[in-house]
Backbone as ProteinMPNN parsed JSONL, in Angstrom:
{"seq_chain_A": "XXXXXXXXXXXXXXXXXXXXXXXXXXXXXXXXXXXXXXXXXXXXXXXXXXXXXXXXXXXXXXXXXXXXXXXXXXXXXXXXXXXXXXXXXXXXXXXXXXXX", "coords_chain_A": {"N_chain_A": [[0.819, -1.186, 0.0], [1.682, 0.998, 0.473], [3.275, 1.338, -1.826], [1.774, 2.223, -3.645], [0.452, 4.494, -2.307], [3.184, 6.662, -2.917], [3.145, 6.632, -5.635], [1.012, 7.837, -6.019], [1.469, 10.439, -5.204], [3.076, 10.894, -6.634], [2.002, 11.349, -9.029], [0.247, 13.675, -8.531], [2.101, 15.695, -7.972], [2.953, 15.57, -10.874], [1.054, 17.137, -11.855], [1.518, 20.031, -12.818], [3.263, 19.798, -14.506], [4.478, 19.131, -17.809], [5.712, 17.285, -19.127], [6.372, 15.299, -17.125], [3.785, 14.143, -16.988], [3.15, 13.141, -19.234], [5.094, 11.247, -19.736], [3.839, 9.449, -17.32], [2.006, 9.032, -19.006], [3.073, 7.015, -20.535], [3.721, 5.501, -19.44], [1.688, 4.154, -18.246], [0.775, 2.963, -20.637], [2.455, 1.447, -21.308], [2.546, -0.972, -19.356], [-0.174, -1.595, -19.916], [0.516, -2.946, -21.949], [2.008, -4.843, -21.214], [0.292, -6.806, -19.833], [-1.037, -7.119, -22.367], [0.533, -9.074, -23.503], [0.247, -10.931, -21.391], [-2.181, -12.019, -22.326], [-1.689, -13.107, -24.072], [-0.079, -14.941, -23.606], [-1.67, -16.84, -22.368], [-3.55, -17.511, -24.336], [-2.399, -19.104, -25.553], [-1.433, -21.62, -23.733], [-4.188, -21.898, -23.331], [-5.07, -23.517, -26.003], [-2.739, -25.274, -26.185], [-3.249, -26.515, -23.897], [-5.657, -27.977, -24.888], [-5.458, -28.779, -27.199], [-3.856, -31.309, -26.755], [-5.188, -32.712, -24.256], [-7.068, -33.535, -26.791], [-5.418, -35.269, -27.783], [-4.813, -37.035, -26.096], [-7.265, -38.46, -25.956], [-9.574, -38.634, -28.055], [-12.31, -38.956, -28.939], [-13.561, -37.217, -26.97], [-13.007, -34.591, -28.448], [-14.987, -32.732, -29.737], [-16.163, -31.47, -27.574], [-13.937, -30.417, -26.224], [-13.04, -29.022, -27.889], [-14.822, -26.539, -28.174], [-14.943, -26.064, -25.812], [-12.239, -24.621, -25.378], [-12.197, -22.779, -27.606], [-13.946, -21.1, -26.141], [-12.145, -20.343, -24.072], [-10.409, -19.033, -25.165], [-11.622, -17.037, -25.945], [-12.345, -15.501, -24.311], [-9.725, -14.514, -22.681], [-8.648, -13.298, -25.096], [-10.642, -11.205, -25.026], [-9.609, -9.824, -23.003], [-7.336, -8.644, -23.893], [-7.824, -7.247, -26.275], [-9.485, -4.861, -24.582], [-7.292, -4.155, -23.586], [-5.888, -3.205, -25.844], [-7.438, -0.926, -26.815], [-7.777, 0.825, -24.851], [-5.043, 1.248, -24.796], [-4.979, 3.03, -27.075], [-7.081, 4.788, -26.628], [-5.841, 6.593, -24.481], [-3.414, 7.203, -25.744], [-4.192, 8.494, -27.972], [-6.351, 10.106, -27.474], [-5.404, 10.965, -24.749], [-3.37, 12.037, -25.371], [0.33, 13.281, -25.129], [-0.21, 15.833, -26.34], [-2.695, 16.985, -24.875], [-1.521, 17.839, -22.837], [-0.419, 20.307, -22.624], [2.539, 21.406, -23.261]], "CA_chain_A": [[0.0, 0.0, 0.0], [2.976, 2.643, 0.602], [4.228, 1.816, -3.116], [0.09, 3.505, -3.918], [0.536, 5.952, -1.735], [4.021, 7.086, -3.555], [2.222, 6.703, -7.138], [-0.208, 8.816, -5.845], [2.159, 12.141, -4.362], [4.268, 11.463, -7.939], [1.392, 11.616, -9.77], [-0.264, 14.695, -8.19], [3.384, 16.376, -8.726], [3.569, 15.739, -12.131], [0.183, 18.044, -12.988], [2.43, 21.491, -12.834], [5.037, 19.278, -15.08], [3.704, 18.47, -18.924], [6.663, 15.938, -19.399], [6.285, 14.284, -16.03], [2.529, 13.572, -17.24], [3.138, 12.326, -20.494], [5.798, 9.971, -18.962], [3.247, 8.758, -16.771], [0.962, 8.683, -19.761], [3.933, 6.184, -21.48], [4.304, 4.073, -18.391], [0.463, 3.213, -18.315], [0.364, 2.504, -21.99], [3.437, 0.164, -20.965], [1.877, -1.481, -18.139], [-0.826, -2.505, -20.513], [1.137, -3.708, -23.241], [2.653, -5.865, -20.631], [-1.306, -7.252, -19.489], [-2.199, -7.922, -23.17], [1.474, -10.257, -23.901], [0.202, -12.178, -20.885], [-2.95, -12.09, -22.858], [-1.516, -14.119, -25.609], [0.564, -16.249, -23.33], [-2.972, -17.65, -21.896], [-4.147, -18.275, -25.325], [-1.382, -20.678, -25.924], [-1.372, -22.185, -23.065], [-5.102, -22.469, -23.265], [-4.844, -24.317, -27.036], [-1.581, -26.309, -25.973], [-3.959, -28.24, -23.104], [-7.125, -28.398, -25.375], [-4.705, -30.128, -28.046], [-2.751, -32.012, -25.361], [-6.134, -33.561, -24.564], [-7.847, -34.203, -27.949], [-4.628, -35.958, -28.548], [-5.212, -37.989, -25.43], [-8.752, -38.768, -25.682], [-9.765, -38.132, -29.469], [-13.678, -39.101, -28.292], [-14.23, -35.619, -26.613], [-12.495, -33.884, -28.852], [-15.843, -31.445, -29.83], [-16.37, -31.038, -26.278], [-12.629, -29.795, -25.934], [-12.893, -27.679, -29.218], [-15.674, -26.16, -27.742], [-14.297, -25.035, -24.005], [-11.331, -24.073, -25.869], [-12.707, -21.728, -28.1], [-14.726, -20.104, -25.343], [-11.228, -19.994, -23.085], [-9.631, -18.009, -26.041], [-12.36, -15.835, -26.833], [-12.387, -15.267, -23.04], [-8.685, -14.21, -22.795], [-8.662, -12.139, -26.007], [-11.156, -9.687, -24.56], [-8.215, -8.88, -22.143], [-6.064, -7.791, -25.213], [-9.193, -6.069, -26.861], [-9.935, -3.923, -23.771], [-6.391, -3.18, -23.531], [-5.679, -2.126, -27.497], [-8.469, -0.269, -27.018], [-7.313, 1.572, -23.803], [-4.21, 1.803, -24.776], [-4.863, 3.409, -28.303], [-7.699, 6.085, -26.085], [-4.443, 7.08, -23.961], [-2.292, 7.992, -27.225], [-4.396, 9.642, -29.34], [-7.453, 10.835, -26.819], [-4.987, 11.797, -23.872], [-2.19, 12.416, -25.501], [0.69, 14.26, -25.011], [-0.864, 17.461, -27.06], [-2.918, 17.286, -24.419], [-1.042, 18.251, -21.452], [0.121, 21.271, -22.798], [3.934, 21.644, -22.492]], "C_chain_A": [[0.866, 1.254, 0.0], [3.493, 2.615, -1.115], [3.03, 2.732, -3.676], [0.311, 4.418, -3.727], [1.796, 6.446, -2.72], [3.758, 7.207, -4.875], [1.591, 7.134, -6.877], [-0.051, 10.468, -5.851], [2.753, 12.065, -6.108], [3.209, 11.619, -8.546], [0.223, 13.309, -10.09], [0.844, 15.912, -8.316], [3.402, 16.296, -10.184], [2.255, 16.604, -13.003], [0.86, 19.372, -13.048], [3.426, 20.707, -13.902], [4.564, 18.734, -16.408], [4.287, 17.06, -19.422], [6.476, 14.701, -18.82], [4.944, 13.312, -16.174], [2.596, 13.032, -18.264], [3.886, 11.157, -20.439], [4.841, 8.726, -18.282], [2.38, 8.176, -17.573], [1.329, 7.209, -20.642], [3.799, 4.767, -20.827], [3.118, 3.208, -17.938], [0.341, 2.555, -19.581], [1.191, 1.016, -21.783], [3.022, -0.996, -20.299], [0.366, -1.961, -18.98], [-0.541, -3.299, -21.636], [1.687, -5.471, -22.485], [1.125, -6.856, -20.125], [-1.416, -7.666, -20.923], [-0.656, -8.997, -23.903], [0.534, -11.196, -22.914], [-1.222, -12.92, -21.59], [-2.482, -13.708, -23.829], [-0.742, -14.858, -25.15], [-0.459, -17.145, -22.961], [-3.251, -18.305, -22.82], [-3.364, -19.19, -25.929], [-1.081, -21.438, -25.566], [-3.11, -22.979, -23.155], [-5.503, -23.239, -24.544], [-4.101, -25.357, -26.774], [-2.521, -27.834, -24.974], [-4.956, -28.796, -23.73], [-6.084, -29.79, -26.199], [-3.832, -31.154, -27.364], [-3.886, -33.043, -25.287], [-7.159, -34.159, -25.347], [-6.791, -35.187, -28.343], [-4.91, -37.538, -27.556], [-6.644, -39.026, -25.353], [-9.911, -38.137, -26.845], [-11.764, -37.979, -29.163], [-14.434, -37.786, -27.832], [-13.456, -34.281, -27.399], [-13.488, -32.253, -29.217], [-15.86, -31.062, -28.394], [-14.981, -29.982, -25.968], [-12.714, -28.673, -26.261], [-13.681, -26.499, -28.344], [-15.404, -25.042, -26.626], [-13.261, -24.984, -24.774], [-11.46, -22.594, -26.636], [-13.8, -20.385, -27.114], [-13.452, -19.58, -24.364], [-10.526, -18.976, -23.988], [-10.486, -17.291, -26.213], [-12.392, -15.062, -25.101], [-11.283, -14.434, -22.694], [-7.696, -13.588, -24.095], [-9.53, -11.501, -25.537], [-9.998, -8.968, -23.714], [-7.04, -7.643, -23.075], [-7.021, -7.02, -26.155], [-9.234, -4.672, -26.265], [-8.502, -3.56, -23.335], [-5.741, -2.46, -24.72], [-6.63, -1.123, -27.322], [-8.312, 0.814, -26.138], [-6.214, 2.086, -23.952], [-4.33, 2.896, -26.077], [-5.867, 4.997, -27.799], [-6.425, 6.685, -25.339], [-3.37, 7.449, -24.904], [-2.832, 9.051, -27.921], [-5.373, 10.231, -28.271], [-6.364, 11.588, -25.922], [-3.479, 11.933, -24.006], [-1.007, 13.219, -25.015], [0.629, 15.775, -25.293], [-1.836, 17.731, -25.904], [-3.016, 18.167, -22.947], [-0.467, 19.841, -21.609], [1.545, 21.599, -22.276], [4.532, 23.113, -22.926]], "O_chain_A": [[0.578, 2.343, -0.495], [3.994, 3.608, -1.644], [3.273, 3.857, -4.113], [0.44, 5.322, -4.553], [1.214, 6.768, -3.755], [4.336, 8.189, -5.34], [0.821, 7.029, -7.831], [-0.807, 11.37, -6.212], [2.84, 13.108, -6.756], [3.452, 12.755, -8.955], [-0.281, 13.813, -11.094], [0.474, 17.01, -8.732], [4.036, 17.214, -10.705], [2.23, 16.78, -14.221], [0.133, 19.913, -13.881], [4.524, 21.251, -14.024], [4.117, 17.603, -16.22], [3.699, 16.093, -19.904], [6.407, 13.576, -19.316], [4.857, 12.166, -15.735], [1.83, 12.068, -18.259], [3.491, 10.123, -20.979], [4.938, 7.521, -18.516], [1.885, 7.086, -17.288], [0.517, 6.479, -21.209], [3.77, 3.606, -21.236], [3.189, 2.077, -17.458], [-0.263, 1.482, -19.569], [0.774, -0.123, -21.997], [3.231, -2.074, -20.856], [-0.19, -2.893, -18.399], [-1.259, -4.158, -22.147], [1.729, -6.617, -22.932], [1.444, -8.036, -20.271], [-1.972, -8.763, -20.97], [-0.951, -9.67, -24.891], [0.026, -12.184, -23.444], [-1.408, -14.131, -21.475], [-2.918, -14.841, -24.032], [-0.36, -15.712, -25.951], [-0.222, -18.328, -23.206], [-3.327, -19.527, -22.698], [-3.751, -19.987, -26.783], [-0.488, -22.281, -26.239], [-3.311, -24.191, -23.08], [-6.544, -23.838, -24.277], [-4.579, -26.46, -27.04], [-2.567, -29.061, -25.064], [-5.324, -29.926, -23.41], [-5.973, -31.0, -25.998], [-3.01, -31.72, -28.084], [-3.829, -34.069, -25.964], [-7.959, -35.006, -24.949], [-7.116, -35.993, -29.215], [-5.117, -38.673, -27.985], [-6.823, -40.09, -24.76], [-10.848, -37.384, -26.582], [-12.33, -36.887, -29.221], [-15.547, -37.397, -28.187], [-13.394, -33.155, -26.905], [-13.066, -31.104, -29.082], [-15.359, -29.948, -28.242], [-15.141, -28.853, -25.505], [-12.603, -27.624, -25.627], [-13.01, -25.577, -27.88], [-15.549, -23.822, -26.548], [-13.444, -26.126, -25.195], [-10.919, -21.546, -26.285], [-14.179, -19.25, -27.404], [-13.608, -18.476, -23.843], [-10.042, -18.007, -23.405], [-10.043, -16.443, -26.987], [-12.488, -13.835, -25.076], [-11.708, -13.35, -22.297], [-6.474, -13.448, -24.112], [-8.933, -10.425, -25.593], [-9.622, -7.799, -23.804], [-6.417, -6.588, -22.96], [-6.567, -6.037, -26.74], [-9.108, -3.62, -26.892], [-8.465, -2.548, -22.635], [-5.175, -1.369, -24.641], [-6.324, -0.19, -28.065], [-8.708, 1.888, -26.589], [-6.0, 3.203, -23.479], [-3.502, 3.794, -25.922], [-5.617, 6.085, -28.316], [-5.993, 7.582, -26.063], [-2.417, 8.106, -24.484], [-2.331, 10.092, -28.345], [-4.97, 11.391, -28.177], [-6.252, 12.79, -26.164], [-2.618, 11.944, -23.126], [-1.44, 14.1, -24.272], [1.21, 16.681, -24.697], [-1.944, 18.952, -25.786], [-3.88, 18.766, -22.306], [-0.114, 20.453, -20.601], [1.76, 21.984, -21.127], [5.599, 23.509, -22.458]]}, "name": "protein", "num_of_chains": 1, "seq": "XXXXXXXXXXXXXXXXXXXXXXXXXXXXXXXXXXXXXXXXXXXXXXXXXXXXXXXXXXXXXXXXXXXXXXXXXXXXXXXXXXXXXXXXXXXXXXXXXXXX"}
């Protein structure tokens, strides 16, 4: 909770500072770039076990397909709602916006 609190005082410092805010504006965009990789490590992990067990047990293989395709469509919204966040934070709250 103290690292909050300290992201909280730097962040309330950096509205007098146009740089310091656009920095911050870089380091959220970052911080979701890093959220939508793990995005796409899920969805390979969540294919690798579907095919892992259609290989084991060919019989339920629709059943697999099935919860597979709902675990990836599940774990691409994550990387949706962060392209999407991150792309309003570039061009909506850009740096033009802070006025430097």
């Amino acid at each position: 909770m103290n690292l909050l609190n300290q992201l909280v005082v730097l962040a309330e410092g950096a509205a007098d500072n146009a740089y310091t805010a656009a920095g911050f504006l870089y380091l959220g965009v970052g911080i979701i770039l890093i959220g939508m990789s793990m995005s796409s490590i899920a969805e390979g992990l969540v294919c690798s076990s579907a095919l892992k067990g259609m290989a084991r047990n060919p019989e339920a293989s629709g059943t697999l397909r099935s919860s597979m395709i709902l675990g990836v469509s599940l774990c691409e919204t994550v990387a949706i709602y962060g392209l999407v966040l991150a792309i309003l934070l570039i061009f909506v709250a850009g740096p033009g916006s802070f006025g430097a």
